[in-house]
Coordinates of C-alpha atoms in Angstrom, one line a residue:
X1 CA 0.0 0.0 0.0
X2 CA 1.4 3.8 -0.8
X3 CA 4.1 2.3 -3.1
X4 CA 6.8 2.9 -3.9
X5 CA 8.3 3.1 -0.3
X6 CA 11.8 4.8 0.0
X7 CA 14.4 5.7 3.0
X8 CA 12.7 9.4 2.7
X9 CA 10.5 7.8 5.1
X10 CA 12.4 7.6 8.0
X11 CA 11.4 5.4 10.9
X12 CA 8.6 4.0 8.9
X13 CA 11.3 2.2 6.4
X14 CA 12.7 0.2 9.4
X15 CA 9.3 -0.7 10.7
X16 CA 8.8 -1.5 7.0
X17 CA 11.7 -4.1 6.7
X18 CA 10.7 -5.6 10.1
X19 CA 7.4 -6.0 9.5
X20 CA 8.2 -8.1 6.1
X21 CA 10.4 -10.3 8.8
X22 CA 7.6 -11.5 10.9
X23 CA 5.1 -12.1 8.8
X24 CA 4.5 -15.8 7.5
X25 CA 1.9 -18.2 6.3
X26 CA 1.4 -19.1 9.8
X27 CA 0.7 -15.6 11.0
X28 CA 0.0 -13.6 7.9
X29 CA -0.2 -10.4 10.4
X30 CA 2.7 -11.2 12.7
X31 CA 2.6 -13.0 16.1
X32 CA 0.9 -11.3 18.8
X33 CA 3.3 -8.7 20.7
X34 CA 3.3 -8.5 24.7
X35 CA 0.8 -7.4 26.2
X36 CA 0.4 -3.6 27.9
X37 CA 2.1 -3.0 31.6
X38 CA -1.5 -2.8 33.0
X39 CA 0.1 -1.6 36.2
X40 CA 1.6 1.2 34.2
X41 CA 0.8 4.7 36.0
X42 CA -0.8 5.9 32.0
X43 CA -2.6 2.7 31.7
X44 CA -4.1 2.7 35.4
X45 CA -5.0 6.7 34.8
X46 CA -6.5 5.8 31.4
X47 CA -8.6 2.7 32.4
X48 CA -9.9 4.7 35.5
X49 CA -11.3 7.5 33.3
X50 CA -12.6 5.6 30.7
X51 CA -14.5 4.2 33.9
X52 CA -15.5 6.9 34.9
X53 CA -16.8 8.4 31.9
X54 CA -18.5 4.9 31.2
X55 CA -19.8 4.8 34.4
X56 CA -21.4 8.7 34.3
X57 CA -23.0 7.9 30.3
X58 CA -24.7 5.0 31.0
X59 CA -26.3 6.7 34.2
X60 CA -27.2 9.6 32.2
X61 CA -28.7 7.4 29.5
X62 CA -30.4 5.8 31.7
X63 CA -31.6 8.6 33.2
X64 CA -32.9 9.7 29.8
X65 CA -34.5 6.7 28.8
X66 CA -36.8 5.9 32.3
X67 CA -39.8 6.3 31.4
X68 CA -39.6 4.1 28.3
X69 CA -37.5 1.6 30.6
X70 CA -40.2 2.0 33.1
X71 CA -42.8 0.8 30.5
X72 CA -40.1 -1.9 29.2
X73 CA -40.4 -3.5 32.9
X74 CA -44.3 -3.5 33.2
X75 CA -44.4 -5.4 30.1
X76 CA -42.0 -7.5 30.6
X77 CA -43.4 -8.3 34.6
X78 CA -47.1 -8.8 32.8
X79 CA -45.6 -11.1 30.4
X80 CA -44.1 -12.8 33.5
X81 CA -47.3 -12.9 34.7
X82 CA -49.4 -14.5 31.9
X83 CA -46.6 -17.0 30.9
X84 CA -47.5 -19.4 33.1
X85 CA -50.5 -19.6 31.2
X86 CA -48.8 -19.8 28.2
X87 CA -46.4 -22.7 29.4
X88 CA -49.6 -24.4 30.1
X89 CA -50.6 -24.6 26.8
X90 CA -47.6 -25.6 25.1
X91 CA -47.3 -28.1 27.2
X92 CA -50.7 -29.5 26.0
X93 CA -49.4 -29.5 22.5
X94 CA -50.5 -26.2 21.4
X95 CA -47.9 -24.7 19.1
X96 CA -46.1 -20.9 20.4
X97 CA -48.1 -18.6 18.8
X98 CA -51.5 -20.4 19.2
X99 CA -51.1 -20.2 22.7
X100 CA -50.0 -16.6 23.0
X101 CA -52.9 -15.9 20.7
X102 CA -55.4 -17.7 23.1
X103 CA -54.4 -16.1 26.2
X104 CA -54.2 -12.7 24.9
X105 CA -58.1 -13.4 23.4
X106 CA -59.0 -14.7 26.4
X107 CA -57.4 -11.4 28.5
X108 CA -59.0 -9.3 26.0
X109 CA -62.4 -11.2 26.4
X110 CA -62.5 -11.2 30.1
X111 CA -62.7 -7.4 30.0
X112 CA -64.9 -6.9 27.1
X113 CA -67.0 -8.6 29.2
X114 CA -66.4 -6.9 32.4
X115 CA -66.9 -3.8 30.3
X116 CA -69.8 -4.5 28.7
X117 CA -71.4 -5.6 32.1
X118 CA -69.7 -2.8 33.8
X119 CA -70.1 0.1 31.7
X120 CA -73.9 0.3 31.6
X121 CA -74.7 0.9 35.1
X122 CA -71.5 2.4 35.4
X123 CA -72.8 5.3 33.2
X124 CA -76.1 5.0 35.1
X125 CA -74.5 5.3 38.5
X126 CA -72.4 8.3 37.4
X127 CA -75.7 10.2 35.9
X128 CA -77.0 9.2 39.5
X129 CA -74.2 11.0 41.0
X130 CA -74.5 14.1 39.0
X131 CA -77.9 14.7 39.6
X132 CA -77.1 14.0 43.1
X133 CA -74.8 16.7 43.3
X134 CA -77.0 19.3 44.2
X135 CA -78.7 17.6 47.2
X136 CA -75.2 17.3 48.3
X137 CA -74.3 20.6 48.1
X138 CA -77.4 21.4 49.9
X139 CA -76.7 18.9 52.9
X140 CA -72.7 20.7 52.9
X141 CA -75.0 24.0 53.6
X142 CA -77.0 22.6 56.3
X143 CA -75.2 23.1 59.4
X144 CA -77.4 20.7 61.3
X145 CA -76.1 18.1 59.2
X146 CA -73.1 15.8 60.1
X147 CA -71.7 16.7 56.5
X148 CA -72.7 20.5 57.1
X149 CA -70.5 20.1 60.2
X150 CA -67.5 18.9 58.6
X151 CA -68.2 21.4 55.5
X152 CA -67.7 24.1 58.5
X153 CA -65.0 22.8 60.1
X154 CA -62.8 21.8 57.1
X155 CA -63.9 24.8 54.4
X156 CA -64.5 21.5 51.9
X157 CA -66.8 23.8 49.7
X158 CA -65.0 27.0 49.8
X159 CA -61.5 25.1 48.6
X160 CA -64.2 23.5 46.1
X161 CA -65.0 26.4 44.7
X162 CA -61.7 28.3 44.9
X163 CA -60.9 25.3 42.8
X164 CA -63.5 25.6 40.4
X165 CA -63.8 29.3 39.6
X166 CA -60.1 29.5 39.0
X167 CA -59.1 32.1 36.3
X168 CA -60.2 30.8 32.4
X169 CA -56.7 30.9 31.1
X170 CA -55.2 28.6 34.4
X171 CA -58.2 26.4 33.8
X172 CA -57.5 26.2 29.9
X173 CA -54.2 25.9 30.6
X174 CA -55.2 22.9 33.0
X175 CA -57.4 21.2 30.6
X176 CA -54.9 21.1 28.3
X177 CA -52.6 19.2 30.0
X178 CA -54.9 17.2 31.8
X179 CA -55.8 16.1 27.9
X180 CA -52.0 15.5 27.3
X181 CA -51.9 13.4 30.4
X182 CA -54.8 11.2 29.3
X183 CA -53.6 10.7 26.1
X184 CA -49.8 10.0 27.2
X185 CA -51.6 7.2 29.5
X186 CA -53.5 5.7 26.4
X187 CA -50.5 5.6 24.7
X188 CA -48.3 4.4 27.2
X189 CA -51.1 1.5 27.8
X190 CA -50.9 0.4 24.2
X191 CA -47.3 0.3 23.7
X192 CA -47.3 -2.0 27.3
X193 CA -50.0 -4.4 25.5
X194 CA -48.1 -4.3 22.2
X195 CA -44.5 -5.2 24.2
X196 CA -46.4 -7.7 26.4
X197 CA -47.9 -9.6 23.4
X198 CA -43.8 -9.6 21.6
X199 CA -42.4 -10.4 25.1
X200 CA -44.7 -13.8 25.4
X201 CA -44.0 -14.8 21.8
X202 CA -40.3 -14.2 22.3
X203 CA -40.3 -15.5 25.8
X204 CA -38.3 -18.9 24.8
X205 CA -35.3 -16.6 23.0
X206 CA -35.5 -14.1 25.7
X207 CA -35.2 -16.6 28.5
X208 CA -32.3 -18.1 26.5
X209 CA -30.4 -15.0 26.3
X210 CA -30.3 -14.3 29.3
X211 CA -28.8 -17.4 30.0
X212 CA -26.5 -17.6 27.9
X213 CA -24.6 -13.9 29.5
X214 CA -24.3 -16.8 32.0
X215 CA -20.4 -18.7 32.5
X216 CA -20.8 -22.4 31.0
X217 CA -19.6 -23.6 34.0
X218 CA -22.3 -21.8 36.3
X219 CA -25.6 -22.2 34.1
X220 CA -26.9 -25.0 35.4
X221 CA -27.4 -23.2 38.3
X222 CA -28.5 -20.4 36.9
X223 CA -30.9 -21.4 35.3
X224 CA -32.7 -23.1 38.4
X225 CA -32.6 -19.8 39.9
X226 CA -33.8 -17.8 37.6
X227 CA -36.4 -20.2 36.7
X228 CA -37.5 -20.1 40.3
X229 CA -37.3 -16.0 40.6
X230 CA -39.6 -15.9 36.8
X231 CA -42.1 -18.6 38.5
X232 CA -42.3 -16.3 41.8
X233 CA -43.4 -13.1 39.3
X234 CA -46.2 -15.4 37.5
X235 CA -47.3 -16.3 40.7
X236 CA -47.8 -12.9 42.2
X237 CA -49.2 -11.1 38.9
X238 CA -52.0 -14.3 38.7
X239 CA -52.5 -14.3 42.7
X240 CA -53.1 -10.4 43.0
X241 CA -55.1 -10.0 40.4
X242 CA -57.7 -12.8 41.9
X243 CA -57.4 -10.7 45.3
X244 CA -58.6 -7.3 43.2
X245 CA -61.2 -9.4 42.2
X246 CA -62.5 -10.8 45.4
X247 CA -62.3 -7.3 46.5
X248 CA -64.6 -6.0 44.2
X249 CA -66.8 -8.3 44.6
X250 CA -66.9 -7.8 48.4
X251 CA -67.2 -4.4 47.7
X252 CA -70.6 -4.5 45.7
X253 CA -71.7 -7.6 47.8
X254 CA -71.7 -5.0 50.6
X255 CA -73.0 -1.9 49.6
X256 CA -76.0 -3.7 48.0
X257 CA -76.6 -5.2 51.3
X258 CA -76.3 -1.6 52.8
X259 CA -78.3 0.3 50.0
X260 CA -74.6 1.9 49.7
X261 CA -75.0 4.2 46.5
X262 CA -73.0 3.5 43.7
X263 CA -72.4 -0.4 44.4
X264 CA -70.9 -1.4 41.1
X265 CA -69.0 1.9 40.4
X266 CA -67.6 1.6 43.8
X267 CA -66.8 -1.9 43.4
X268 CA -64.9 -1.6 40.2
X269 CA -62.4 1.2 42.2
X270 CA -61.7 -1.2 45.1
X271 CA -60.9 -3.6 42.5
X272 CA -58.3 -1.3 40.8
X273 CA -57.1 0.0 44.2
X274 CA -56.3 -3.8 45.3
X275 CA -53.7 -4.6 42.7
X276 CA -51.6 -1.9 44.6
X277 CA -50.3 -3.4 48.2
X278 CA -52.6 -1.8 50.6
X279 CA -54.6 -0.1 48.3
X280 CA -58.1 -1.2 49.3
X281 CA -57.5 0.3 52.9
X282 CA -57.6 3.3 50.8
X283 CA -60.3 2.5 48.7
X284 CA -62.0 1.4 51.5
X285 CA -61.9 4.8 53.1
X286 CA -63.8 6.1 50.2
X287 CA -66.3 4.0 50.4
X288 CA -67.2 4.4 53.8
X289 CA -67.3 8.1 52.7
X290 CA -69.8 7.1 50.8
X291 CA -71.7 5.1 53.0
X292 CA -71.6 9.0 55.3
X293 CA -74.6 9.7 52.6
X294 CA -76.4 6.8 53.9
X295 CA -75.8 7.1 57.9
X296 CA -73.3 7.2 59.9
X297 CA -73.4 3.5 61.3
X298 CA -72.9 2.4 58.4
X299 CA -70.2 4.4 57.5
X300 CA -68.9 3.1 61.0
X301 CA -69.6 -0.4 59.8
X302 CA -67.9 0.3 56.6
X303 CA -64.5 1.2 58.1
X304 CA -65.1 -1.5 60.1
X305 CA -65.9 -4.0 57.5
X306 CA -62.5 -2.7 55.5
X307 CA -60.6 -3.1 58.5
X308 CA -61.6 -6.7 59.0
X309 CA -60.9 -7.5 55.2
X310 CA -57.1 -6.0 55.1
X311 CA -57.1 -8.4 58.1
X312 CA -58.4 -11.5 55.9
X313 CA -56.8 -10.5 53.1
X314 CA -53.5 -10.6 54.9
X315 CA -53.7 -13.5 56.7
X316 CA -56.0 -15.7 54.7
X317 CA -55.9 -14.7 51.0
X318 CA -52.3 -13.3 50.4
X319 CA -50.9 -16.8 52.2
X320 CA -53.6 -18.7 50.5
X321 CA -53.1 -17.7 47.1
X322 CA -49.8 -15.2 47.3
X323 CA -47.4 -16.5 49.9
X324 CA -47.2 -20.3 49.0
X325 CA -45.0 -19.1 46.4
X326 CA -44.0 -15.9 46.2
X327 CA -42.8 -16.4 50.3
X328 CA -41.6 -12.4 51.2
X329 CA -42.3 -11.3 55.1
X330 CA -44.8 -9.0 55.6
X331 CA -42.1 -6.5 57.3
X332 CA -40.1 -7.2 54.3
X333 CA -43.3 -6.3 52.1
X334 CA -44.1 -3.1 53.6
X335 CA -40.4 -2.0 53.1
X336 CA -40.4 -3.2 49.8
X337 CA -43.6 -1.5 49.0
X338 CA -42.5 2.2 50.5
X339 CA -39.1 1.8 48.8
X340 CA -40.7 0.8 45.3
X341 CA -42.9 3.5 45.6
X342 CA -40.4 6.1 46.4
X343 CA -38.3 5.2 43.2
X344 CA -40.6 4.4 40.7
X345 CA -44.5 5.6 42.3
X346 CA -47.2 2.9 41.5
X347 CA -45.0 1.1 38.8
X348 CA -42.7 0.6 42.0
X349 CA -45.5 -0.2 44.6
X350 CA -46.6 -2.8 42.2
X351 CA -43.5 -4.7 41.5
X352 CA -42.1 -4.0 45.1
X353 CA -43.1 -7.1 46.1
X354 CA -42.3 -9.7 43.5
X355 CA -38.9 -8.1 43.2
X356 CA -38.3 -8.3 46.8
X357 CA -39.2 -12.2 46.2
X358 CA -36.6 -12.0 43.5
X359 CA -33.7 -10.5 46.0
X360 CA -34.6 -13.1 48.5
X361 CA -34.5 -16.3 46.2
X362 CA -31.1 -14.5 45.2
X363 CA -29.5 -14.2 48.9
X364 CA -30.9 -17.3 49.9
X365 CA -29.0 -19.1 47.0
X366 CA -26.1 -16.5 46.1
X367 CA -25.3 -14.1 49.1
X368 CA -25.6 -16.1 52.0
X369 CA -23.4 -19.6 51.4
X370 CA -20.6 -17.4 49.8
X371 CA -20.8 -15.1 53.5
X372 CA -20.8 -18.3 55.4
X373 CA -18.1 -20.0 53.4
X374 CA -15.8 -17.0 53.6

């Protein structure tokens, strides 16, 4: 290459005539030279900033990319969720795709039809409330009242106003991105689906990858304990999702027994409330609200009924149906769930708990031999 090469070149020439030394048929490029002084002061400067700077990009990068990492990891922890499911099927001879496609018709089928038997008196219940609205505001007015009372001592109506008859521009302005909002959710809730769906079809390569960032000699193992830590996430997804439900259905159970306003519309938000850890003692708060429009014993017997429930569903359901498998403390639990939602809001508060499963399989089997061995 550059021909024709000459002395004019200076060092180059003898590197030149050396290089035509070493090569051979063997080793067309020359044998490898030693290798770098890696205790060098340069090489130990250079490594450490390249570190470094490493080290600072990816967190900024990651930084940058959270929100679509955040929807990544829901996906991937629903897919978790409904591949058991999946599994199932295969199993039973049906091919990949046909099983994917039957559990995702069958998802999408269960709430069409809780939608469709949902939505109706839904709407009806909500047209109640609105209409309702003004006898409400009347009993707030009414000082005699138990809710005329707290409307006095709390200002509830005043800050509802305040609210309300904020300046048109600030409520435009709110509007607005109350619209964004709603439509950044709808969008963020397709593209989960759409991942979910690619995540169960791909499950088998996925599951492979990962194992294969694995050492030969250690996979094996690994991939008992990741097994186990993936069964542990299916586990929890399926089980809390059939606790929301029994909520729910508590819920309306109850207010219909109660002539408690609003029974299915207030059974549906318990049931959305329950997928979070502790939700329904929230949930279950409003409801007794609620149940203040009816009397005030049974807005007693409301917080009481919620209180005895987080008890059952502690004790009796989460066990039953939760802690067979998934096995976290409940100290552990509540950490897990203040921590998660500290970091990630109710992403975290919903994951805190199978990843806290996760970190224990990992200590059990990882952590604490190699402490007790050293």
């Amino acid at each position: 290459m550059a021909q024709p090469h000459s002395e004019d070149e200076g060092p180059i020439a003898e590197a030149e005539r050396r290089a035509a030394q070493i090569r051979s048929d063997e080793h067309p490029l020359g044998r490898r030279g030693t290798t770098w002084n890696r205790h060098a002061p340069f090489y130990v400067g250079l490594t450490a900033s390249v570190g470094v700077a490493v080290t600072y990009g990816a967190v900024q990068l990651l930084g940058a990319m959270s929100s679509v990492l955040t929807l990544i990891g829901l996906a991937m922890f629903l897919a978790l969720g409904l591949e058991p499911a999946v599994s199932w099927l295969v199993i039973h001879k049906f091919p990949r795709w046909a099983a994917v496609l039957t559990v995702v018709l069958i998802a999408f089928g269960v709430l069409a039809a809780f939608l469709a038997a949902a939505i109706p008196p839904l709407v009806e219940q909500g047209t109640q409330l609105v209409q309702q609205a003004p006898h409400y505001l009347q009993s707030a007015q009414d000082h005699s009242s138990l809710v005329g009372r707290i409307n006095e001592r709390f200002g509830v109506q005043q800050r509802v106003g305040d609210f309300v008859n904020k300046e048109g521009q600030t409520a435009f302005s709110d509007l607005l991105r109350a619209g964004t909002a709603v439509f950044g959710a709808i969008t963020d809730v397709g593209i989960v689906v759409v991942l979910t769906i690619y995540f169960l079809i791909d499950m088998p390569r996925i599951r492979a990858a990962v194992y294969r960032l694995v050492p030969h000699s250690r996979r094996p193992r690994a991939v008992l304990i990741g097994d186990e830590v993936f069964a542990k996430v299916g586990a929890y997804v399926g089980g809390n999702l059939t606790t929301s439900i029994i909520a729910g259905l508590a819920t309306f159970i109850w207010c219909v027994a109660f002539d408690v306003p609003y029974a299915v519309l207030l059974g549906v938000f318990v049931a959305i409330f329950d997928l979070i850890p502790y939700g329904s003692t929230i949930a279950g708060v409003v409801v007794a609200a609620v149940a203040l429009t009816v009397s005030v014993p049974i807005a007693v017997a409301t917080l009481a009924f919620y209180a005895c429930f987080r008890w059952f569903e502690d004790y009796v359901l989460t066990p039953k149906v939760i802690g067979r498998v998934v096995k976290v403390p409940a100290g552990v639990t509540v950490v897990a769930v203040l921590i998660g939602g500290a970091l990630l809001g109710i992403v975290g508060v919903l994951v805190a708990i199978p990843v806290a499963a996760a970190i224990q399989v990992l200590a059990q089997e990882l952590l604490f031999p190699a402490l007790d061995e050293a």
